[in-house]
Tab-separated table of C-alpha atoms in Angstrom:
chain	number	residue	atom	x	y	z
A	227	MET	CA	79.741	110.160	93.697
A	228	ALA	CA	77.687	112.304	91.273
A	229	ALA	CA	75.794	109.195	90.158
A	230	VAL	CA	74.928	108.317	93.764
A	231	ILE	CA	73.692	111.785	94.546
A	232	GLY	CA	71.678	111.870	91.333
A	233	PHE	CA	70.023	108.529	92.126
A	234	VAL	CA	69.176	109.616	95.685
A	235	SER	CA	67.836	112.914	94.380
A	236	LEU	CA	65.485	111.032	92.021
A	237	ILE	CA	64.243	108.878	94.908
A	238	LEU	CA	63.677	111.953	97.086
A	239	ALA	CA	61.847	113.713	94.297
A	240	ILE	CA	59.552	110.703	93.780
A	241	VAL	CA	58.848	110.508	97.559
A	242	ALA	CA	58.127	114.284	97.594
A	243	ILE	CA	55.713	113.990	94.676
A	244	ILE	CA	53.863	110.982	96.223
A	245	THR	CA	53.674	112.724	99.612
A	246	SER	CA	52.400	115.970	98.071
A	247	VAL	CA	49.792	114.250	95.920
A	248	THR	CA	48.637	112.055	98.786
A	249	LEU	CA	48.407	114.967	101.258
A	250	GLY	CA	46.716	117.212	98.651
A	251	THR	CA	44.134	114.555	97.855
A	252	THR	CA	43.396	113.974	101.515
A	253	MET	CA	43.020	117.656	102.317
A	254	ASN	CA	40.787	118.183	99.273
A	255	ASP	CA	38.588	115.288	100.378
A	256	GLN	CA	38.312	116.778	103.831
A	257	LEU	CA	37.487	120.218	102.416
A	258	ASN	CA	34.860	118.774	100.073
A	259	SER	CA	33.282	116.759	102.918
A	260	GLN	CA	33.201	119.922	105.042
A	261	LEU	CA	31.813	121.907	102.079
A	262	ARG	CA	28.929	119.477	101.573
A	263	SER	CA	28.065	119.641	105.295
A	264	THR	CA	28.196	123.422	105.228
A	265	ALA	CA	26.088	123.549	102.099
A	266	VAL	CA	23.362	121.672	103.893
A	267	ASP	CA	23.360	124.215	106.638
A	268	THR	CA	23.365	127.216	104.305
A	269	THR	CA	20.606	125.764	102.183
A	270	ARG	CA	18.509	125.201	105.306
A	271	PHE	CA	19.117	128.772	106.498
A	272	VAL	CA	18.135	130.184	103.090
A	273	THR	CA	14.989	128.039	103.058
A	274	GLU	CA	14.005	129.197	106.527
A	275	ALA	CA	14.661	132.809	105.602
A	276	GLU	CA	12.493	132.496	102.501
A	277	LEU	CA	9.679	131.057	104.576
A	278	LEU	CA	9.897	133.886	107.064
A	279	SER	CA	10.353	136.669	104.584
A	280	SER	CA	7.345	138.456	103.137
A	281	HIS	CA	9.404	139.248	100.005
A	282	PRO	CA	11.583	136.173	99.301
A	283	ASP	CA	12.800	137.518	95.995
A	284	ASP	CA	14.477	140.429	97.797
A	285	LEU	CA	16.376	138.132	100.222
A	286	THR	CA	20.161	138.722	100.294
A	287	ALA	CA	23.016	136.513	101.357
A	288	GLN	CA	24.014	138.971	104.085
A	289	GLN	CA	20.519	138.769	105.635
A	290	VAL	CA	20.754	134.955	105.713
A	291	LEU	CA	24.178	134.833	107.449
A	292	GLN	CA	23.576	137.642	109.852
A	293	GLY	CA	24.053	136.243	113.367
A	294	LYS	CA	24.683	132.678	112.155
A	295	THR	CA	27.649	130.437	113.022
A	296	PHE	CA	29.060	127.681	110.800
A	297	GLN	CA	31.530	124.845	110.918
A	298	GLY	CA	33.646	126.515	108.271
A	299	GLY	CA	33.886	129.786	110.202
A	300	ALA	CA	35.920	132.498	108.539
A	301	GLY	CA	36.414	131.857	104.865
A	302	LEU	CA	32.745	130.915	104.234
A	303	LEU	CA	31.223	132.110	100.956
A	304	LEU	CA	27.507	132.294	100.289
A	305	ALA	CA	25.820	133.494	97.162
A	306	ILE	CA	22.021	133.442	96.543
A	307	ALA	CA	20.187	133.778	93.263
A	308	PRO	CA	16.394	133.990	94.106
A	309	THR	CA	14.032	132.688	91.499
A	310	ASN	CA	12.835	136.150	90.528
A	311	GLY	CA	15.349	138.360	92.361
A	312	ALA	CA	18.828	139.767	91.908
A	313	PRO	CA	21.808	137.588	93.000
A	314	SER	CA	23.898	138.567	96.018
A	315	GLY	CA	26.857	137.194	97.808
A	316	VAL	CA	28.853	137.583	100.905
A	317	ILE	CA	32.121	136.280	102.397
A	318	LEU	CA	32.735	135.724	106.114
A	319	THR	CA	36.206	137.115	106.826
A	320	PRO	CA	38.187	137.224	110.071
A	321	PRO	CA	37.071	138.084	112.630
A	322	SER	CA	33.508	137.110	111.654
A	323	THR	CA	33.024	140.090	109.362
A	324	LEU	CA	30.622	139.830	106.445
A	325	LYS	CA	31.803	141.469	103.242
A	326	ALA	CA	29.508	141.702	100.190
A	327	LEU	CA	30.779	140.228	96.917
A	328	SER	CA	31.130	142.554	94.009
A	329	ALA	CA	29.390	142.119	90.673
A	330	GLY	CA	32.712	140.955	89.257
A	331	ASP	CA	33.048	138.332	91.946
A	332	LEU	CA	29.517	137.095	91.300
A	333	PHE	CA	30.272	136.965	87.542
A	334	GLU	CA	33.427	134.824	88.226
A	335	ILE	CA	31.321	132.464	90.369
A	336	GLN	CA	28.586	132.195	87.772
A	337	ASN	CA	31.133	131.585	85.001
A	338	ALA	CA	32.856	128.825	87.015
A	339	LEU	CA	29.561	126.992	87.714
A	340	ARG	CA	28.149	127.405	84.219
A	341	ASN	CA	28.094	123.680	83.374
A	342	THR	CA	28.720	122.009	86.753
A	343	ASN	CA	27.478	121.938	90.332
A	344	ALA	CA	30.986	121.974	91.880
A	345	ALA	CA	34.032	124.000	90.918
A	346	THR	CA	36.939	126.041	92.098
A	347	VAL	CA	37.135	129.773	91.571
A	348	SER	CA	39.832	132.370	92.165
A	349	LEU	CA	38.522	135.703	93.349
A	350	PRO	CA	40.914	138.663	93.012
A	351	ASP	CA	40.439	140.006	96.534
A	352	TYR	CA	39.799	136.776	98.430
A	353	GLY	CA	41.848	133.997	96.806
A	354	SER	CA	40.761	130.517	95.793
A	355	TYR	CA	37.452	128.928	96.864
A	356	SER	CA	35.815	125.531	96.419
A	357	LEU	CA	32.172	125.940	95.432
A	358	ILE	CA	29.076	123.726	95.406
A	359	VAL	CA	25.546	124.510	94.179
A	360	THR	CA	22.272	123.566	95.951
A	361	ARG	CA	18.657	124.702	95.523
A	362	THR	CA	15.879	125.558	97.901
A	363	PRO	CA	12.315	124.223	97.640
A	364	ASP	CA	11.307	127.627	96.160
A	365	GLY	CA	13.842	127.174	93.343
A	366	SER	CA	16.452	129.627	94.555
A	367	THR	CA	20.065	128.832	93.736
A	368	VAL	CA	22.420	128.637	96.715
A	369	VAL	CA	26.185	128.677	96.193
A	370	THR	CA	28.283	127.671	99.194
A	371	GLY	CA	32.033	128.034	99.163
A	372	LEU	CA	35.008	127.418	101.477
A	373	SER	CA	38.369	129.033	101.212
A	374	ARG	CA	41.271	126.925	99.938
A	375	ALA	CA	43.833	129.130	101.693
A	376	GLY	CA	44.403	126.479	104.400
A	377	ILE	CA	45.186	123.818	101.786
A	378	GLN	CA	47.423	126.180	99.820
A	379	SER	CA	49.276	127.292	102.979
A	380	THR	CA	49.758	123.685	104.106
A	381	MET	CA	51.016	122.599	100.691
A	382	ALA	CA	53.369	125.551	100.485
A	383	GLN	CA	54.792	124.691	103.900
A	384	LEU	CA	55.045	121.101	102.852
A	385	PHE	CA	56.938	121.976	99.672
A	386	THR	CA	59.262	124.259	101.709
A	387	VAL	CA	59.910	121.526	104.263
A	388	ILE	CA	60.483	118.895	101.564
A	389	ALA	CA	62.775	121.242	99.617
A	390	LEU	CA	64.864	122.079	102.707
A	391	ALA	CA	64.944	118.537	103.910
A	392	THR	CA	65.969	117.278	100.440
A	393	LEU	CA	68.641	119.966	100.081
A	394	GLY	CA	69.982	119.247	103.558
A	395	GLY	CA	69.870	115.511	102.950
A	396	LEU	CA	71.709	115.843	99.648
A	397	ILE	CA	74.365	118.072	101.216
A	398	LEU	CA	74.808	115.604	104.122
A	399	LEU	CA	74.875	112.710	101.635
A	400	ALA	CA	77.460	114.480	99.529
A	401	LEU	CA	79.666	115.154	102.544
A	402	THR	CA	79.285	111.665	103.894
A	403	THR	CA	80.002	110.129	100.518
A	404	ALA	CA	82.989	112.378	99.983
A	405	VAL	CA	84.447	111.512	103.387
A	406	THR	CA	83.743	107.798	102.855
A	407	ILE	CA	85.364	107.803	99.448
A	408	SER	CA	88.301	109.860	100.677
A	409	VAL	CA	88.910	107.473	103.550
A	410	GLY	CA	88.427	104.483	101.254
A	411	LEU	CA	90.853	105.766	98.639
A	412	ARG	CA	93.539	106.797	101.127
A	413	PRO	CA	95.459	103.538	100.583
A	414	LEU	CA	95.397	104.218	96.852
A	415	ARG	CA	96.817	107.695	97.398
A	416	ALA	CA	99.529	106.134	99.495
A	417	VAL	CA	100.236	103.714	96.642
A	418	VAL	CA	100.380	106.581	94.118
A	419	ALA	CA	102.727	108.570	96.362
A	420	THR	CA	105.013	105.579	96.877
A	421	ALA	CA	105.094	104.765	93.182
A	422	THR	CA	105.810	108.393	92.348
A	423	ARG	CA	108.746	108.559	94.735
A	424	VAL	CA	110.184	105.300	93.331
A	425	ALA	CA	109.734	106.576	89.768
A	426	ASN	CA	111.783	109.688	90.616
A	427	GLN	CA	114.709	107.583	91.815
A	428	PRO	CA	117.629	107.062	89.371
A	429	LEU	CA	117.602	103.307	88.856
A	430	ASP	CA	119.593	102.972	85.641
A	431	ARG	CA	123.051	102.844	87.109
A	432	GLY	CA	125.137	102.523	90.226
A	433	GLU	CA	124.231	101.113	93.600
A	434	VAL	CA	120.417	101.412	94.020
A	435	SER	CA	118.280	100.405	96.946
A	436	ILE	CA	114.513	100.929	96.890
A	437	THR	CA	113.520	101.610	100.453
A	438	GLU	CA	110.135	103.165	99.718
A	439	ARG	CA	107.151	100.952	100.725
A	440	VAL	CA	103.442	101.462	101.329
A	441	ALA	CA	102.765	101.656	105.047
A	442	ASP	CA	101.353	98.461	106.628
A	443	GLU	CA	98.082	100.180	107.611
A	444	GLU	CA	97.587	101.151	103.948
A	445	ALA	CA	98.427	97.691	102.641
A	446	ASP	CA	95.849	95.573	104.474
A	447	PRO	CA	95.208	92.498	102.255
A	448	ARG	CA	91.715	92.177	103.770
A	449	THR	CA	90.504	95.196	101.744
A	450	GLU	CA	90.500	95.709	97.969
A	451	THR	CA	92.455	98.931	98.142
A	452	GLY	CA	94.853	97.468	100.672
A	453	LEU	CA	95.539	94.561	98.234
A	454	VAL	CA	96.877	97.130	95.738
A	455	GLY	CA	99.357	98.428	98.329
A	456	ALA	CA	100.366	94.940	99.338
A	457	ALA	CA	100.903	94.005	95.662
A	458	LEU	CA	103.046	97.123	95.152
A	459	ASN	CA	105.196	96.240	98.172
A	460	THR	CA	105.684	92.733	96.778
A	461	LEU	CA	106.694	94.164	93.428
A	462	LEU	CA	109.124	96.658	95.033
A	463	ASP	CA	110.684	93.810	97.058
A	464	HIS	CA	111.213	91.882	93.854
A	465	VAL	CA	112.652	94.852	91.997
A	466	ASP	CA	114.934	95.777	94.897
A	467	THR	CA	116.275	92.214	94.987
A	468	SER	CA	116.803	92.254	91.209
A	469	LEU	CA	118.604	95.600	91.389
A	470	ALA	CA	120.837	94.333	94.166
A	471	ALA	CA	121.691	91.277	92.066
A	472	ARG	CA	122.400	93.529	89.061
A	473	GLN	CA	124.668	95.738	91.147
A	474	GLN	CA	126.574	92.698	92.350
A	475	ASN	CA	127.022	91.474	88.774
A	476	GLU	CA	128.190	94.899	87.694
A	477	GLU	CA	130.628	95.129	90.592
A	478	ARG	CA	132.053	91.664	89.747
A	479	MET	CA	132.355	92.635	86.038
A	480	ARG	CA	134.009	95.937	86.963
A	481	ARG	CA	136.519	94.212	89.241
A	482	PHE	CA	137.171	91.631	86.536
A	483	VAL	CA	137.785	94.262	83.890
A	484	ALA	CA	140.008	96.284	86.226
A	485	ASP	CA	141.987	93.226	87.331
A	486	ALA	CA	142.303	91.920	83.749
A	487	SER	CA	143.492	95.320	82.557
A	488	HIS	CA	146.058	95.514	85.308
A	489	GLU	CA	147.300	91.987	84.502
A	490	LEU	CA	147.470	92.659	80.762
A	491	ARG	CA	149.461	95.901	81.032
A	492	THR	CA	152.744	94.232	81.958
A	493	PRO	CA	152.629	91.488	79.267
A	494	LEU	CA	151.659	94.057	76.617
A	495	ALA	CA	154.481	96.305	77.687
A	496	SER	CA	156.904	93.349	77.417
A	497	ILE	CA	155.569	92.442	73.957
A	498	ARG	CA	155.957	96.039	72.783
A	499	GLY	CA	159.476	96.296	74.324
A	500	TYR	CA	160.752	93.028	72.822
A	501	SER	CA	159.282	93.940	69.413
A	502	GLU	CA	161.033	97.311	69.491
A	503	LEU	CA	164.272	95.653	70.523
A	504	SER	CA	164.025	93.037	67.770
A	505	LEU	CA	163.329	95.731	65.133
A	506	ARG	CA	166.764	97.252	65.803
A	507	ASP	CA	168.439	94.101	64.381
A	508	LYS	CA	169.601	95.179	60.868
A	509	GLU	CA	169.961	91.545	59.725
A	510	LEU	CA	166.285	90.633	60.142
A	511	PRO	CA	164.623	89.190	57.053
A	512	GLU	CA	161.995	91.438	55.445
A	513	THR	CA	159.145	89.093	56.430
A	514	ALA	CA	160.266	89.025	60.090
A	515	HIS	CA	160.623	92.811	60.089
A	516	THR	CA	157.065	93.211	58.800
A	517	ALA	CA	155.727	90.683	61.306
A	518	LEU	CA	157.435	92.513	64.198
A	519	GLU	CA	155.999	95.851	63.038
A	520	ARG	CA	152.497	94.286	63.024
A	521	ILE	CA	153.117	92.865	66.499
A	522	GLN	CA	154.216	96.259	67.743
A	523	ALA	CA	151.209	98.034	66.209
A	524	GLN	CA	148.761	95.526	67.591
A	525	SER	CA	150.354	95.653	71.065
A	526	LEU	CA	149.999	99.452	71.022
A	527	ARG	CA	146.319	99.146	70.005
A	528	MET	CA	145.723	96.545	72.676
A	529	THR	CA	147.465	98.735	75.272
A	530	ARG	CA	145.155	101.687	74.412
A	531	LEU	CA	142.149	99.388	74.738
A	532	VAL	CA	143.323	98.082	78.119
A	533	GLU	CA	143.964	101.673	79.332
A	534	ASP	CA	140.469	102.670	78.158
A	535	LEU	CA	138.857	99.776	79.942
A	536	LEU	CA	140.826	100.543	83.152
A	537	LEU	CA	139.825	104.236	82.931
A	538	LEU	CA	136.134	103.290	82.573
A	539	ALA	CA	136.309	100.969	85.478
A	540	ARG	CA	137.822	103.737	87.651
A	541	LEU	CA	135.255	106.289	86.480
A	542	ASP	CA	132.452	103.862	87.301
A	543	GLU	CA	133.808	103.690	90.812
A	544	GLY	CA	133.715	107.470	91.101
A	545	ARG	CA	137.522	107.779	91.091
A	546	GLU	CA	140.055	109.240	88.630
A	547	LEU	CA	138.766	112.839	88.482
A	548	ALA	CA	140.831	115.744	89.853
A	549	HIS	CA	139.386	119.170	90.657
A	550	ALA	CA	141.215	122.351	89.718
A	551	PRO	CA	140.441	125.521	87.689
A	552	VAL	CA	140.401	124.747	83.969
A	553	ASP	CA	140.289	127.336	81.160
A	554	LEU	CA	137.755	125.799	78.814
A	555	THR	CA	138.613	128.342	76.068
A	556	MET	CA	142.299	127.559	76.055
A	557	LEU	CA	141.586	123.841	76.262
A	558	ALA	CA	139.549	124.099	72.985
A	559	VAL	CA	142.327	126.082	71.306
A	560	GLU	CA	144.958	123.511	72.240
A	561	GLU	CA	142.880	120.495	71.185
A	562	LEU	CA	142.035	122.015	67.754
A	563	THR	CA	145.683	122.920	67.263
A	564	ASP	CA	146.678	119.321	67.966
A	565	ALA	CA	143.920	117.946	65.733
A	566	ARG	CA	144.808	119.950	62.546
A	567	PRO	CA	148.004	118.046	61.671
A	568	THR	CA	146.255	114.629	62.052
A	569	ALA	CA	143.796	115.418	59.250
A	570	SER	CA	145.059	118.203	56.997
A	571	ASP	CA	142.479	117.175	54.394
A	572	HIS	CA	139.686	118.473	56.678
A	573	VAL	CA	138.716	122.083	57.268
A	574	TRP	CA	139.130	123.019	60.952
A	575	GLU	CA	137.403	126.036	62.462
A	576	LEU	CA	137.411	127.437	66.023
A	577	ASP	CA	134.710	129.606	67.630
A	578	VAL	CA	135.568	130.670	71.200
A	579	PRO	CA	135.031	133.873	73.164
A	580	GLU	CA	137.914	136.263	73.894
A	581	GLU	CA	137.553	135.968	77.642
A	582	PRO	CA	138.368	132.668	79.401
A	583	ILE	CA	135.560	130.432	80.559
A	584	MET	CA	136.748	128.811	83.784
A	585	ILE	CA	135.468	125.520	85.138
A	586	ASP	CA	136.350	123.536	88.232
A	587	GLY	CA	137.278	120.103	86.824
A	588	ASP	CA	139.869	117.632	85.637
A	589	ALA	CA	141.884	119.328	82.878
A	590	GLY	CA	143.427	116.115	81.588
A	591	ARG	CA	140.112	114.260	81.370
A	592	LEU	CA	138.373	117.233	79.743
A	593	HIS	CA	141.195	117.324	77.149
A	594	GLN	CA	140.441	113.641	76.543
A	595	VAL	CA	136.704	114.392	76.041
A	596	VAL	CA	137.382	117.132	73.432
A	597	GLY	CA	140.086	115.020	71.757
A	598	ASN	CA	137.783	112.024	71.506
A	599	LEU	CA	135.012	114.143	69.972
A	600	LEU	CA	137.383	115.722	67.426
A	601	ALA	CA	138.854	112.311	66.597
A	602	ASN	CA	135.358	110.905	66.163
A	603	ALA	CA	134.416	113.713	63.771
A	604	ARG	CA	137.723	113.327	61.830
A	605	THR	CA	137.468	109.524	61.569
A	606	HIS	CA	133.879	109.274	60.354
A	607	THR	CA	133.826	112.073	57.805
A	608	PRO	CA	135.357	112.274	54.353
A	609	ALA	CA	138.098	114.663	53.231
A	610	GLY	CA	136.951	118.228	52.793
A	611	THR	CA	134.513	118.113	55.719
A	612	THR	CA	134.407	121.226	57.872
A	613	ILE	CA	134.778	120.537	61.594
A	614	THR	CA	133.954	123.398	63.996
A	615	LEU	CA	134.818	123.466	67.703
A	616	SER	CA	133.002	126.141	69.719
A	617	VAL	CA	132.783	127.103	73.385
A	618	ALA	CA	130.215	129.435	74.966
A	619	ALA	CA	128.981	130.460	78.349
A	620	THR	CA	125.187	130.213	78.922
A	621	THR	CA	122.851	131.358	81.679
A	622	ASP	CA	122.871	127.969	83.271
A	623	GLY	CA	126.351	126.696	82.453
A	624	ALA	CA	128.854	126.286	79.663
A	625	GLU	CA	128.477	124.575	76.317
A	626	LEU	CA	131.097	122.944	74.111
A	627	ARG	CA	130.058	121.919	70.588
A	628	VAL	CA	131.791	119.827	67.938
A	629	HIS	CA	130.012	120.316	64.614
A	630	ASP	CA	130.660	118.823	61.172
A	631	ASP	CA	128.926	118.992	57.744
A	632	GLY	CA	129.700	115.346	56.961
A	633	PRO	CA	127.260	112.577	55.920
A	634	GLY	CA	125.780	112.282	59.397
A	635	ILE	CA	125.342	109.350	61.789
A	636	ASP	CA	123.370	106.240	60.779
A	637	PRO	CA	120.054	106.376	62.660
A	638	LYS	CA	120.442	102.685	63.400
A	639	VAL	CA	123.418	103.280	65.698
A	640	ARG	CA	122.553	106.797	67.001
A	641	GLU	CA	120.659	105.534	70.098
A	642	GLU	CA	123.607	103.323	71.155
A	643	LEU	CA	126.330	105.810	70.184
A	644	PHE	CA	127.531	106.383	73.776
A	645	ALA	CA	127.385	102.729	74.739
A	646	ARG	CA	130.657	100.825	75.217
A	647	PHE	CA	132.118	99.243	72.111
A	648	ALA	CA	129.561	101.093	69.971
A	649	ARG	CA	130.775	102.250	66.551
A	650	GLY	CA	129.669	105.250	64.541
A	651	ASP	CA	129.653	103.278	61.326
A	652	VAL	CA	128.677	99.765	60.429
A	653	SER	CA	132.173	98.741	59.298
A	654	ARG	CA	134.639	96.922	61.500
A	655	ALA	CA	137.699	98.330	59.663
A	656	ARG	CA	140.578	99.299	61.772
A	657	GLN	CA	140.887	102.632	59.925
A	658	THR	CA	137.407	103.848	61.019
A	659	GLY	CA	136.061	101.447	63.544
A	660	GLY	CA	138.302	102.295	66.536
A	661	THR	CA	137.792	100.494	69.858
A	662	GLY	CA	134.270	101.766	70.331
A	663	LEU	CA	135.122	103.227	73.763
A	664	GLY	CA	135.922	106.871	72.913
A	665	LEU	CA	132.398	108.243	73.237
A	666	ALA	CA	131.636	106.073	76.202
A	667	ILE	CA	134.673	107.488	77.960
A	668	ALA	CA	133.622	111.029	76.976
A	669	LYS	CA	130.200	110.434	78.436
A	670	ALA	CA	131.542	109.006	81.661
A	671	ILE	CA	133.944	111.942	82.132
A	672	VAL	CA	131.237	114.557	81.378
A	673	GLU	CA	128.771	112.953	83.730
A	674	GLY	CA	131.511	112.793	86.343
A	675	HIS	CA	131.622	116.564	86.174
A	676	GLY	CA	127.872	116.746	86.629
A	677	GLY	CA	127.228	117.600	82.991
A	678	THR	CA	125.542	115.970	79.994
A	679	ILE	CA	126.548	114.997	76.446
A	680	SER	CA	124.189	114.552	73.538
A	681	VAL	CA	124.188	114.374	69.696
A	682	GLU	CA	121.954	115.590	66.939
A	683	SER	CA	122.585	114.431	63.445
A	684	VAL	CA	121.104	114.748	59.953
A	685	PRO	CA	123.048	114.518	56.688
A	686	GLY	CA	125.229	117.646	56.473
A	687	ASP	CA	124.692	118.699	60.076
A	688	THR	CA	125.998	116.697	63.054
A	689	THR	CA	126.579	118.282	66.477
A	690	PHE	CA	127.954	116.823	69.657
A	691	LEU	CA	126.928	119.021	72.591
A	692	VAL	CA	128.597	118.988	75.980
A	693	ARG	CA	126.851	120.927	78.777
A	694	LEU	CA	128.516	121.667	82.089
A	695	PRO	CA	126.407	122.846	85.072
A	696	VAL	CA	126.318	126.480	86.093
A	697	ALA	CA	127.690	125.597	89.583
A	698	SER	CA	130.934	124.559	87.940
A	699	VAL	CA	131.375	127.496	85.556
A	700	GLN	CA	133.066	130.813	86.035
A	701	THR	CA	133.802	133.412	83.328
A	702	SER	CA	137.005	135.276	84.129
A	703	PRO	CA	137.107	138.980	83.286
A	704	THR	CA	139.384	140.002	80.439
A	705	ALA	CA	142.732	141.212	81.704
C-alpha cells in the first residue's frame, strides 16, 4: 500500500508542478502585456506634460499622474528621471491614492534596471513589482511598474488548494486502498484462523476428527484468495480421511492385541502349571529338569509380556484407572523399600517431605510407574550406582524424580525411550533388555492421570521426572 501511495504522490506532485508553472507563465505573460500597454500610456502622459510645462526638468511623477486613470489601476508605479532634473517616483495605492517613492525605493529601482530595460524589484513597503523602461522624445527616462501582488496571491492560493487537494486525495486513497486490501485479504485471514485452530488440535493420538473448514464464501475458487481457502479445505478433507483411517487401524490393532492377550493367558497358565507339576517329579532326568525350568521361566516372562500388552490396550481405551486418595510420599517409601533387596550392589537414597503429598489417582498403577522407573534405573546402571527417589510439592502440582549417576542413556535411543518395545540399551540380552514396555506403560499411566513424564540424561546425571497437575494434588497437614 505504501508503494501505491508513494507512486500516486509522485504523480500528483508532477501535476502540481506543471499546473503551477503553466499558470505562473500565463499570468506573467498577461502582466507583461498589460505592463507594456500601460507603459505606452505613461510615456505619452509624461511627453504631454513635458510639452505643456515651462520647466520640464522640474516635472515630477506625481504631477504626471494627478487626475489620470489607467488600466492597471491601484498598484501602478511611475518613476521619472528628466534629462537634467532629479528623479521622482510615485505609487498608486488603493483607493487611488498617490504615494511618493522614497530615495531608497528609487535606488532599488535604479539598481534593478542597471543593465536591462525590464526587471522585477521588491520594495520594502510595497512588495514586488514588474518594471519596464521607456523614454520620451526629450530624453527623459520613464519607468512604469505593475504590482505582482495579484500573481503572488493567486499562486499562493493555488499552492494551498493543490496541497489540500493532494493531502485529501492521499488520505482518501489510503483509506480506500486499506479497505480494498482488507476486504480482499479477508479470505486469507479466514484461512489463517482455520489453520491455527487445526494446528492447536491434538492430532497425534486417539480418535481425531477435523471439523474446521474455511467458510464457503471465503473459499470461492473464482478468486485468487478464495483458491487458497478451497485448497486448504481440500487438504483438510484429505487429512481428516487419513486420520480416520489411522484411527480405524489403531482400533483394529488394539482389539487384536487385547484379544490375543486374552487368548494367550489361558495357554500360558496351563504351560506354567504343567511345568510346575512336572518339576515335582523327583525321578526326572537332569536334562528334563533343566528344560522344564527353562519352560517355566519363559512362560512367566511371556505371561508378563501378555499382561503388559493387555494393560496398554486397556489404558489406550481410557479404562483401567481407579480414583482414590493416594499418599505419594508413602508410595515412594514403599517402592524404594521393595527395590533395595533386588539390587543390594546399588546405593539407594530417598528424599521425601515429612508431610504426606496426597493425590487423587490409582494407587496400584502409580506404584507400577515408580516400580518401573526404579527397575529401569537398576537394570541399566552398573553396581555402585547411586539411585535417588524424591517427591516434592510444587506451585503447580507434584513432582516425582528418579535420579542416578550411572553412564547415562544413549542419545540414539533417548527420543524413542517411551515408545513401545523400546530399550534403554542396544543389547537384546534378557538380563538388561526387558520387554521394552515398562516406560511405555509408565507414560500411559501418568498421562492417564493428566500428568507428564520426561527424561534428561548426560553421563553421570540421568533424571526421570513425573509431573502431576495441581488439580490432582493435595498436601495434607502434619498430624
